[in-house]
Short mmCIF file of N, CA, C and O in Angstrom, two decimals:
data_model
loop_
_atom_site.label_atom_id
_atom_site.label_comp_id
_atom_site.label_asym_id
_atom_site.label_seq_id
_atom_site.Cartn_x
_atom_site.Cartn_y
_atom_site.Cartn_z
N TRP K 1 1.00 -1.22 0.10
CA TRP K 1 0.09 0.00 0.10
C TRP K 1 0.90 1.02 0.11
O TRP K 1 1.68 1.61 0.94
N GLY K 2 0.43 2.10 -0.92
CA GLY K 2 1.43 3.23 -0.96
C GLY K 2 1.11 4.50 -0.38
O GLY K 2 1.86 5.60 -0.29
N GLY K 3 -0.01 4.65 -0.11
CA GLY K 3 -0.61 5.70 0.91
C GLY K 3 -2.23 6.10 0.39
O GLY K 3 -2.82 5.62 -0.39
N ASP K 4 -2.58 6.99 1.25
CA ASP K 4 -3.73 7.43 0.77
C ASP K 4 -4.16 8.60 1.31
O ASP K 4 -3.24 9.53 1.89
N ARG K 5 -5.32 9.53 0.89
CA ARG K 5 -5.77 10.78 1.39
C ARG K 5 -7.48 10.71 1.51
O ARG K 5 -8.09 10.11 0.76
N LEU K 6 -8.03 10.95 2.73
CA LEU K 6 -9.23 11.17 2.74
C LEU K 6 -9.70 12.41 3.46
O LEU K 6 -9.41 13.02 4.41
N VAL K 7 -10.85 12.79 2.61
CA VAL K 7 -11.52 14.21 2.98
C VAL K 7 -12.99 13.95 3.05
O VAL K 7 -13.56 13.28 2.29
N VAL K 8 -13.59 14.67 4.13
CA VAL K 8 -15.03 14.71 4.08
C VAL K 8 -15.36 16.01 4.17
O VAL K 8 -14.91 17.10 4.69
N TYR K 9 -16.36 16.30 2.94
CA TYR K 9 -16.90 17.53 2.78
C TYR K 9 -18.37 17.83 3.17
O TYR K 9 -19.12 16.98 3.03
N THR K 10 -18.59 19.09 4.08
CA THR K 10 -20.17 18.98 4.53
C THR K 10 -20.37 20.34 4.25
O THR K 10 -19.70 21.34 4.19
N PRO K 11 -21.44 20.49 3.45
CA PRO K 11 -22.17 21.83 3.04
C PRO K 11 -22.15 22.71 4.13
O PRO K 11 -22.55 22.43 5.14
N PRO K 12 -22.22 24.22 3.94
CA PRO K 12 -22.31 25.26 4.69
C PRO K 12 -23.90 24.74 5.45
O PRO K 12 -24.72 24.57 4.66
N GLY K 13 -24.01 25.00 6.80
CA GLY K 13 -25.07 24.96 7.56
C GLY K 13 -25.62 23.48 7.87
O GLY K 13 -26.65 23.34 8.28
N HIS K 14 -24.65 22.59 7.84
CA HIS K 14 -24.92 21.13 8.15
C HIS K 14 -24.07 20.58 9.10
O HIS K 14 -23.95 19.31 9.28
N LYS K 15 -23.60 21.77 9.83
CA LYS K 15 -22.73 21.23 11.09
C LYS K 15 -23.35 20.19 12.17
O LYS K 15 -24.61 20.54 12.78
N GLY K 16 -22.73 19.11 12.14
CA GLY K 16 -23.31 17.92 12.90
C GLY K 16 -24.30 17.20 12.33
O GLY K 16 -24.81 16.14 13.17
N ARG K 17 -24.66 17.30 11.19
CA ARG K 17 -25.40 16.71 10.37
C ARG K 17 -24.78 15.69 9.13
O ARG K 17 -24.13 16.09 8.51
N VAL K 18 -25.12 14.40 8.84
CA VAL K 18 -24.50 13.82 7.93
C VAL K 18 -25.21 14.17 6.53
O VAL K 18 -24.62 14.18 5.47
N GLY K 19 -26.42 14.55 6.22
CA GLY K 19 -27.13 14.78 5.03
C GLY K 19 -26.28 15.78 4.45
O GLY K 19 -25.81 16.84 4.71
N GLY K 20 -26.04 15.50 3.02
CA GLY K 20 -25.25 16.37 2.13
C GLY K 20 -23.73 16.21 2.28
O GLY K 20 -23.05 16.90 1.45
N THR K 21 -23.33 15.25 3.22
CA THR K 21 -21.85 15.25 3.19
C THR K 21 -21.29 14.26 2.20
O THR K 21 -21.89 13.46 1.75
N VAL K 22 -20.19 14.44 1.63
CA VAL K 22 -19.44 13.94 0.58
C VAL K 22 -17.99 13.49 1.39
O VAL K 22 -17.43 14.36 1.54
N GLY K 23 -17.79 12.21 0.97
CA GLY K 23 -16.62 11.67 1.11
C GLY K 23 -15.59 11.29 0.09
O GLY K 23 -16.16 10.66 -0.93
N VAL K 24 -14.35 11.63 0.13
CA VAL K 24 -13.43 11.13 -1.10
C VAL K 24 -12.45 10.29 -0.54
O VAL K 24 -11.47 11.15 0.30
N LEU K 25 -11.91 9.30 -1.05
CA LEU K 25 -10.95 8.64 -0.50
C LEU K 25 -10.00 8.42 -1.86
O LEU K 25 -10.37 7.93 -2.86
N TYR K 26 -8.51 9.15 -1.88
CA TYR K 26 -7.71 8.54 -2.82
C TYR K 26 -6.55 7.64 -2.31
O TYR K 26 -5.83 8.02 -1.18
N THR K 27 -6.52 6.37 -2.94
CA THR K 27 -5.41 5.26 -2.67
C THR K 27 -4.32 5.18 -3.71
O THR K 27 -4.87 5.40 -4.78
N VAL K 28 -3.09 5.02 -3.16
CA VAL K 28 -2.06 4.68 -4.28
C VAL K 28 -1.52 3.32 -3.61
O VAL K 28 -1.31 3.21 -2.46
N TRP K 29 -1.26 2.26 -4.41
CA TRP K 29 -0.82 0.98 -4.10
C TRP K 29 0.56 0.67 -4.58
O TRP K 29 1.09 1.46 -5.31
N ASP K 30 1.10 -0.14 -3.80
CA ASP K 30 2.37 -0.63 -4.18
C ASP K 30 2.61 -0.97 -5.53
O ASP K 30 3.46 -0.80 -6.34
N ALA K 31 1.58 -1.72 -6.02
CA ALA K 31 1.31 -2.38 -7.50
C ALA K 31 -0.11 -2.46 -8.17
O ALA K 31 -0.61 -2.30 -7.25
N GLU K 32 0.03 -2.27 -9.27
CA GLU K 32 -1.38 -2.16 -9.80
C GLU K 32 -2.26 -3.35 -9.62
O GLU K 32 -3.32 -3.14 -9.44
N ALA K 33 -1.67 -4.52 -9.56
CA ALA K 33 -2.33 -5.71 -8.99
C ALA K 33 -3.09 -5.58 -7.72
O ALA K 33 -4.04 -5.92 -7.40
N ASP K 34 -2.53 -4.96 -6.74
CA ASP K 34 -3.01 -4.23 -5.43
C ASP K 34 -4.13 -3.46 -5.72
O ASP K 34 -4.96 -3.66 -5.08
N ALA K 35 -4.01 -2.44 -6.49
CA ALA K 35 -4.87 -1.74 -6.86
C ALA K 35 -6.42 -2.23 -7.46
O ALA K 35 -7.46 -2.16 -7.08
N ILE K 36 -6.09 -3.09 -8.20
CA ILE K 36 -6.84 -4.12 -9.04
C ILE K 36 -7.91 -4.78 -8.01
O ILE K 36 -9.12 -4.86 -7.74
N GLU K 37 -7.01 -5.58 -7.02
CA GLU K 37 -7.88 -6.20 -5.81
C GLU K 37 -8.60 -5.04 -5.06
O GLU K 37 -9.93 -5.70 -4.64
N PHE K 38 -8.16 -4.01 -4.60
CA PHE K 38 -8.83 -3.22 -3.83
C PHE K 38 -10.17 -2.91 -4.64
O PHE K 38 -11.33 -2.81 -4.11
N TYR K 39 -9.98 -2.48 -5.98
CA TYR K 39 -11.16 -1.93 -6.57
C TYR K 39 -11.96 -2.92 -6.75
O TYR K 39 -13.35 -2.82 -6.43
N GLU K 40 -11.64 -4.47 -7.00
CA GLU K 40 -12.69 -5.34 -7.23
C GLU K 40 -13.35 -5.53 -5.86
O GLU K 40 -14.65 -5.91 -5.93
N SER K 41 -12.88 -5.57 -4.74
CA SER K 41 -13.39 -5.74 -3.48
C SER K 41 -14.59 -4.61 -3.33
O SER K 41 -15.71 -4.84 -2.63
N LEU K 42 -14.25 -3.37 -3.81
CA LEU K 42 -15.08 -2.14 -3.72
C LEU K 42 -16.34 -2.26 -4.38
O LEU K 42 -17.57 -2.19 -3.88
N THR K 43 -16.51 -3.14 -5.58
CA THR K 43 -17.35 -3.28 -6.48
C THR K 43 -18.55 -4.30 -5.81
O THR K 43 -19.57 -4.06 -6.12
N PHE K 44 -18.00 -5.10 -4.70
CA PHE K 44 -18.89 -6.03 -3.81
C PHE K 44 -19.40 -5.25 -2.87
O PHE K 44 -20.60 -5.46 -2.58
N VAL K 45 -18.59 -4.48 -2.30
CA VAL K 45 -19.05 -3.53 -1.28
C VAL K 45 -19.85 -2.51 -1.20
O VAL K 45 -21.03 -2.21 -0.40
N MET K 46 -19.95 -1.69 -2.21
CA MET K 46 -20.38 -0.59 -2.49
C MET K 46 -21.91 -0.64 -2.42
O MET K 46 -22.51 0.19 -1.85
N PRO K 47 -22.50 -1.66 -3.03
CA PRO K 47 -23.96 -1.63 -3.47
C PRO K 47 -24.74 -1.65 -1.76
O PRO K 47 -25.63 -1.40 -1.58
N LYS K 48 -23.92 -2.39 -1.08
CA LYS K 48 -24.33 -2.51 0.52
C LYS K 48 -24.35 -1.35 1.28
O LYS K 48 -24.92 -1.48 2.26
N LEU K 49 -23.72 -0.25 0.74
CA LEU K 49 -23.54 0.84 1.68
C LEU K 49 -24.85 1.75 1.57
O LEU K 49 -25.01 2.40 2.67
N ALA K 50 -25.86 1.33 0.64
CA ALA K 50 -27.11 2.12 0.70
C ALA K 50 -27.81 1.25 1.88
O ALA K 50 -27.53 0.28 2.26
N ILE K 51 -28.89 2.39 2.50
CA ILE K 51 -29.54 1.89 3.35
C ILE K 51 -30.41 0.73 2.89
O ILE K 51 -31.06 0.71 1.65
N GLY K 52 -30.27 -0.48 3.64
CA GLY K 52 -30.80 -1.57 3.11
C GLY K 52 -30.49 -2.46 1.96
O GLY K 52 -30.74 -3.18 1.39
N GLY K 53 -29.23 -2.07 1.72
CA GLY K 53 -28.55 -2.44 0.35
C GLY K 53 -29.13 -2.54 -0.94
O GLY K 53 -28.73 -3.39 -1.56
N LYS K 54 -29.82 -1.43 -1.12
CA LYS K 54 -30.37 -1.12 -2.43
C LYS K 54 -29.98 -0.30 -3.37
O LYS K 54 -30.96 0.72 -3.93
N ALA K 55 -28.73 -0.20 -3.20
CA ALA K 55 -28.15 0.68 -4.44
C ALA K 55 -28.38 0.24 -6.12
O ALA K 55 -28.55 -0.98 -6.15
N ILE K 56 -28.67 1.30 -6.58
CA ILE K 56 -28.94 0.97 -8.28
C ILE K 56 -27.51 1.26 -9.10
O ILE K 56 -27.07 2.38 -8.76
N ALA K 57 -27.02 0.10 -9.87
CA ALA K 57 -25.88 0.40 -10.50
C ALA K 57 -26.35 1.37 -11.65
O ALA K 57 -27.17 1.21 -12.37
N ARG K 58 -25.39 2.41 -11.82
CA ARG K 58 -25.68 2.81 -12.76
C ARG K 58 -24.80 3.11 -13.85
O ARG K 58 -24.77 3.52 -15.31
N ALA K 59 -23.62 2.66 -13.56
CA ALA K 59 -22.55 2.24 -14.53
C ALA K 59 -21.63 1.08 -14.26
O ALA K 59 -21.09 1.45 -12.99
N ARG K 60 -20.97 0.49 -15.12
CA ARG K 60 -19.91 -0.53 -14.61
C ARG K 60 -19.17 -0.86 -15.74
O ARG K 60 -19.45 -0.84 -17.10
N ALA K 61 -17.65 -0.75 -15.42
CA ALA K 61 -16.68 -0.97 -16.62
C ALA K 61 -15.49 -1.68 -15.63
O ALA K 61 -15.37 -1.73 -14.54
N ASP K 62 -14.59 -1.87 -16.37
CA ASP K 62 -13.22 -2.80 -15.85
C ASP K 62 -12.81 -1.73 -14.83
O ASP K 62 -12.28 -2.30 -13.70
N SER K 63 -12.81 -0.44 -14.85
CA SER K 63 -11.95 0.50 -14.12
C SER K 63 -12.93 1.37 -13.29
O SER K 63 -12.52 2.23 -12.59
N ARG K 64 -14.17 1.56 -13.45
CA ARG K 64 -14.96 2.48 -12.93
C ARG K 64 -16.29 1.79 -12.52
O ARG K 64 -17.02 1.19 -13.40
N VAL K 65 -16.87 1.98 -11.55
CA VAL K 65 -18.23 1.56 -10.94
C VAL K 65 -18.76 2.92 -10.42
O VAL K 65 -18.29 3.66 -9.79
N GLU K 66 -20.36 2.78 -10.99
CA GLU K 66 -21.14 4.01 -9.97
C GLU K 66 -22.29 3.64 -9.70
O GLU K 66 -23.02 2.61 -10.38
N TYR K 67 -22.70 3.90 -8.29
CA TYR K 67 -24.25 3.43 -8.06
C TYR K 67 -25.19 4.84 -7.26
O TYR K 67 -24.39 5.76 -7.01
N GLU K 68 -26.51 4.50 -7.44
CA GLU K 68 -27.26 5.49 -7.11
C GLU K 68 -27.63 4.71 -5.91
O GLU K 68 -28.20 4.11 -5.55
N MET K 69 -27.18 5.98 -4.88
CA MET K 69 -27.75 5.37 -3.49
C MET K 69 -29.15 5.92 -3.16
O MET K 69 -29.94 6.65 -3.72
N ARG K 70 -29.69 5.40 -1.83
CA ARG K 70 -30.91 5.67 -1.56
C ARG K 70 -31.16 7.02 -1.19
O ARG K 70 -29.93 7.63 -0.61
N GLY K 71 -32.03 7.96 -1.68
CA GLY K 71 -32.06 9.38 -1.65
C GLY K 71 -31.24 9.82 -2.50
O GLY K 71 -31.26 11.32 -2.85
N GLY K 72 -30.58 9.29 -3.73
CA GLY K 72 -30.47 10.09 -4.75
C GLY K 72 -28.67 10.19 -5.07
O GLY K 72 -28.29 10.80 -5.99
N SER K 73 -28.02 10.30 -3.87
CA SER K 73 -26.62 10.61 -3.95
C SER K 73 -25.82 9.33 -4.70
O SER K 73 -26.49 8.36 -4.99
N ILE K 74 -24.65 9.70 -5.05
CA ILE K 74 -23.93 8.65 -6.01
C ILE K 74 -22.81 8.24 -5.16
O ILE K 74 -22.11 9.11 -4.17
N ALA K 75 -22.42 7.01 -5.02
CA ALA K 75 -21.28 6.27 -4.79
C ALA K 75 -20.49 5.88 -5.89
O ALA K 75 -21.25 5.04 -6.58
N LEU K 76 -19.13 6.15 -6.01
CA LEU K 76 -18.33 5.85 -7.32
C LEU K 76 -16.84 5.37 -7.12
O LEU K 76 -16.37 6.01 -6.15
N ALA K 77 -16.41 4.52 -7.64
CA ALA K 77 -14.99 4.46 -7.58
C ALA K 77 -14.29 4.01 -8.84
O ALA K 77 -15.03 3.54 -9.91
N GLU K 78 -13.21 4.50 -9.05
CA GLU K 78 -12.43 4.33 -10.08
C GLU K 78 -11.13 4.08 -10.20
O GLU K 78 -10.28 4.42 -9.11
N ARG K 79 -10.54 3.06 -10.92
CA ARG K 79 -9.03 3.01 -10.74
C ARG K 79 -8.33 3.34 -12.15
O ARG K 79 -8.82 3.08 -12.97
N ARG K 80 -7.08 3.87 -11.90
CA ARG K 80 -6.21 4.25 -12.81
C ARG K 80 -4.84 3.55 -12.52
O ARG K 80 -4.30 4.16 -11.43
N GLY K 81 -4.32 2.65 -13.05
CA GLY K 81 -3.16 2.06 -12.66
C GLY K 81 -2.85 1.55 -11.38
O GLY K 81 -3.73 0.86 -10.89
N ASP K 82 -1.98 2.27 -10.38
CA ASP K 82 -1.89 1.61 -8.94
C ASP K 82 -2.79 2.69 -8.37
O ASP K 82 -2.46 2.44 -7.03
N ALA K 83 -3.55 3.38 -8.59
CA ALA K 83 -4.36 4.48 -7.75
C ALA K 83 -6.11 4.36 -7.90
O ALA K 83 -6.46 3.84 -8.92
N VAL K 84 -6.57 4.24 -6.73
CA VAL K 84 -8.17 4.22 -6.82
C VAL K 84 -8.89 5.48 -6.05
O VAL K 84 -8.33 5.63 -5.03
N VAL K 85 -9.69 5.77 -6.69
CA VAL K 85 -10.53 7.00 -6.10
C VAL K 85 -11.75 6.55 -5.50
O VAL K 85 -12.58 5.89 -6.62
N VAL K 86 -12.64 7.02 -4.54
CA VAL K 86 -13.64 6.62 -4.26
C VAL K 86 -14.40 7.68 -3.72
O VAL K 86 -13.89 8.63 -3.10
N VAL K 87 -15.81 7.91 -4.23
CA VAL K 87 -16.66 9.24 -3.81
C VAL K 87 -17.66 8.54 -3.53
O VAL K 87 -18.46 7.97 -3.97
N LEU K 88 -18.37 8.98 -2.19
CA LEU K 88 -19.32 8.65 -1.43
C LEU K 88 -20.34 9.80 -1.19
O LEU K 88 -19.86 10.95 -0.49
N GLY K 89 -21.43 9.68 -1.61
CA GLY K 89 -22.60 10.74 -1.31
C GLY K 89 -22.75 12.34 -2.24
O GLY K 89 -23.11 13.22 -1.79
N ALA K 90 -21.89 11.99 -3.25
CA ALA K 90 -22.08 13.18 -3.96
C ALA K 90 -23.36 13.50 -4.70
O ALA K 90 -24.16 12.31 -5.20
N PRO K 91 -23.72 14.52 -4.79
CA PRO K 91 -24.94 14.82 -5.86
C PRO K 91 -25.04 14.31 -7.31
O PRO K 91 -23.78 14.41 -7.82
N PRO K 92 -25.70 13.77 -7.88
CA PRO K 92 -25.69 13.20 -9.16
C PRO K 92 -24.93 14.29 -10.20
O PRO K 92 -24.38 13.55 -10.95
N ALA K 93 -25.56 15.44 -10.19
CA ALA K 93 -24.83 16.58 -10.93
C ALA K 93 -23.69 16.82 -10.83
O ALA K 93 -22.83 17.46 -11.66
N ARG K 94 -22.99 16.39 -9.67
CA ARG K 94 -21.56 16.86 -9.40
C ARG K 94 -20.52 15.50 -9.25
O ARG K 94 -19.37 16.01 -9.17
N SER K 95 -20.99 14.39 -9.13
CA SER K 95 -20.17 13.38 -8.84
C SER K 95 -19.34 13.25 -9.87
O SER K 95 -18.01 12.96 -9.62
N GLY K 96 -19.32 13.60 -11.18
CA GLY K 96 -18.44 13.46 -12.13
C GLY K 96 -17.23 14.51 -12.04
O GLY K 96 -16.10 14.39 -12.27
N ASP K 97 -17.58 15.52 -11.44
CA ASP K 97 -16.80 16.72 -11.51
C ASP K 97 -15.96 16.42 -10.24
O ASP K 97 -14.55 16.62 -10.09
N VAL K 98 -16.85 15.95 -9.07
CA VAL K 98 -15.85 15.55 -7.74
C VAL K 98 -14.69 14.52 -8.41
O VAL K 98 -13.32 14.63 -7.84
N LEU K 99 -14.92 13.56 -9.08
CA LEU K 99 -14.05 12.48 -9.33
C LEU K 99 -12.91 13.10 -10.35
O LEU K 99 -11.65 13.14 -10.12
N ALA K 100 -13.26 13.90 -11.20
CA ALA K 100 -12.25 14.37 -12.22
C ALA K 100 -11.52 15.50 -11.61
O ALA K 100 -10.24 15.40 -11.73
N GLU K 101 -12.11 16.37 -10.55
CA GLU K 101 -11.21 17.27 -9.61
C GLU K 101 -10.19 16.30 -8.78
O GLU K 101 -9.05 16.83 -8.48
N THR K 102 -10.65 15.14 -8.26
CA THR K 102 -9.66 14.62 -7.38
C THR K 102 -8.33 13.91 -8.42
O THR K 102 -7.41 14.08 -7.79
N TRP K 103 -8.91 13.49 -9.47
CA TRP K 103 -7.53 13.14 -10.34
C TRP K 103 -6.55 14.12 -10.42
O TRP K 103 -5.58 13.99 -10.79
N LYS K 104 -7.39 15.36 -10.90
CA LYS K 104 -6.33 16.28 -11.33
C LYS K 104 -5.71 17.03 -10.41
O LYS K 104 -4.68 17.44 -10.62
N LEU K 105 -6.29 17.19 -9.11
CA LEU K 105 -5.81 17.83 -7.87
C LEU K 105 -4.98 16.99 -7.21
O LEU K 105 -3.97 17.78 -6.32
N TRP K 106 -5.24 16.01 -6.69
CA TRP K 106 -4.64 15.39 -5.73
C TRP K 106 -3.61 14.52 -6.42
O TRP K 106 -3.56 13.15 -6.82
N VAL K 107 -2.21 15.03 -6.57
CA VAL K 107 -1.23 14.19 -6.95
C VAL K 107 -0.53 13.56 -6.07
O VAL K 107 -0.46 14.09 -4.87
N ARG K 108 0.52 12.62 -6.26
CA ARG K 108 1.32 11.88 -5.30
C ARG K 108 2.49 12.96 -5.26
O ARG K 108 2.98 13.55 -5.93
N LYS K 109 2.80 12.83 -3.93
CA LYS K 109 4.22 13.43 -3.43
C LYS K 109 5.01 12.52 -3.04
O LYS K 109 5.03 11.64 -2.97
#
């Protein structure tokens, strides 16, 4: 495992409440095979994150999976080489933006 970064964003006015919170996890692995194993594990776990385990698959590819959670928020994971990004709780209209900005701005140090 090469390291990670975890950030939780809460909208203004939501202090102490979970609603509207978005979590972003960026992980880098020692080898691409490790990232693939982590990503594949996520594809089994993510649908169970919804209340009652009722997430709806919106997209699935070898390197990206996206679910609509109960209440309409989005949970997604994407793998690029030895890195994996996970976004939980994003609004549908912004989930792609959150993912793109994470890949763009969260560079390895």
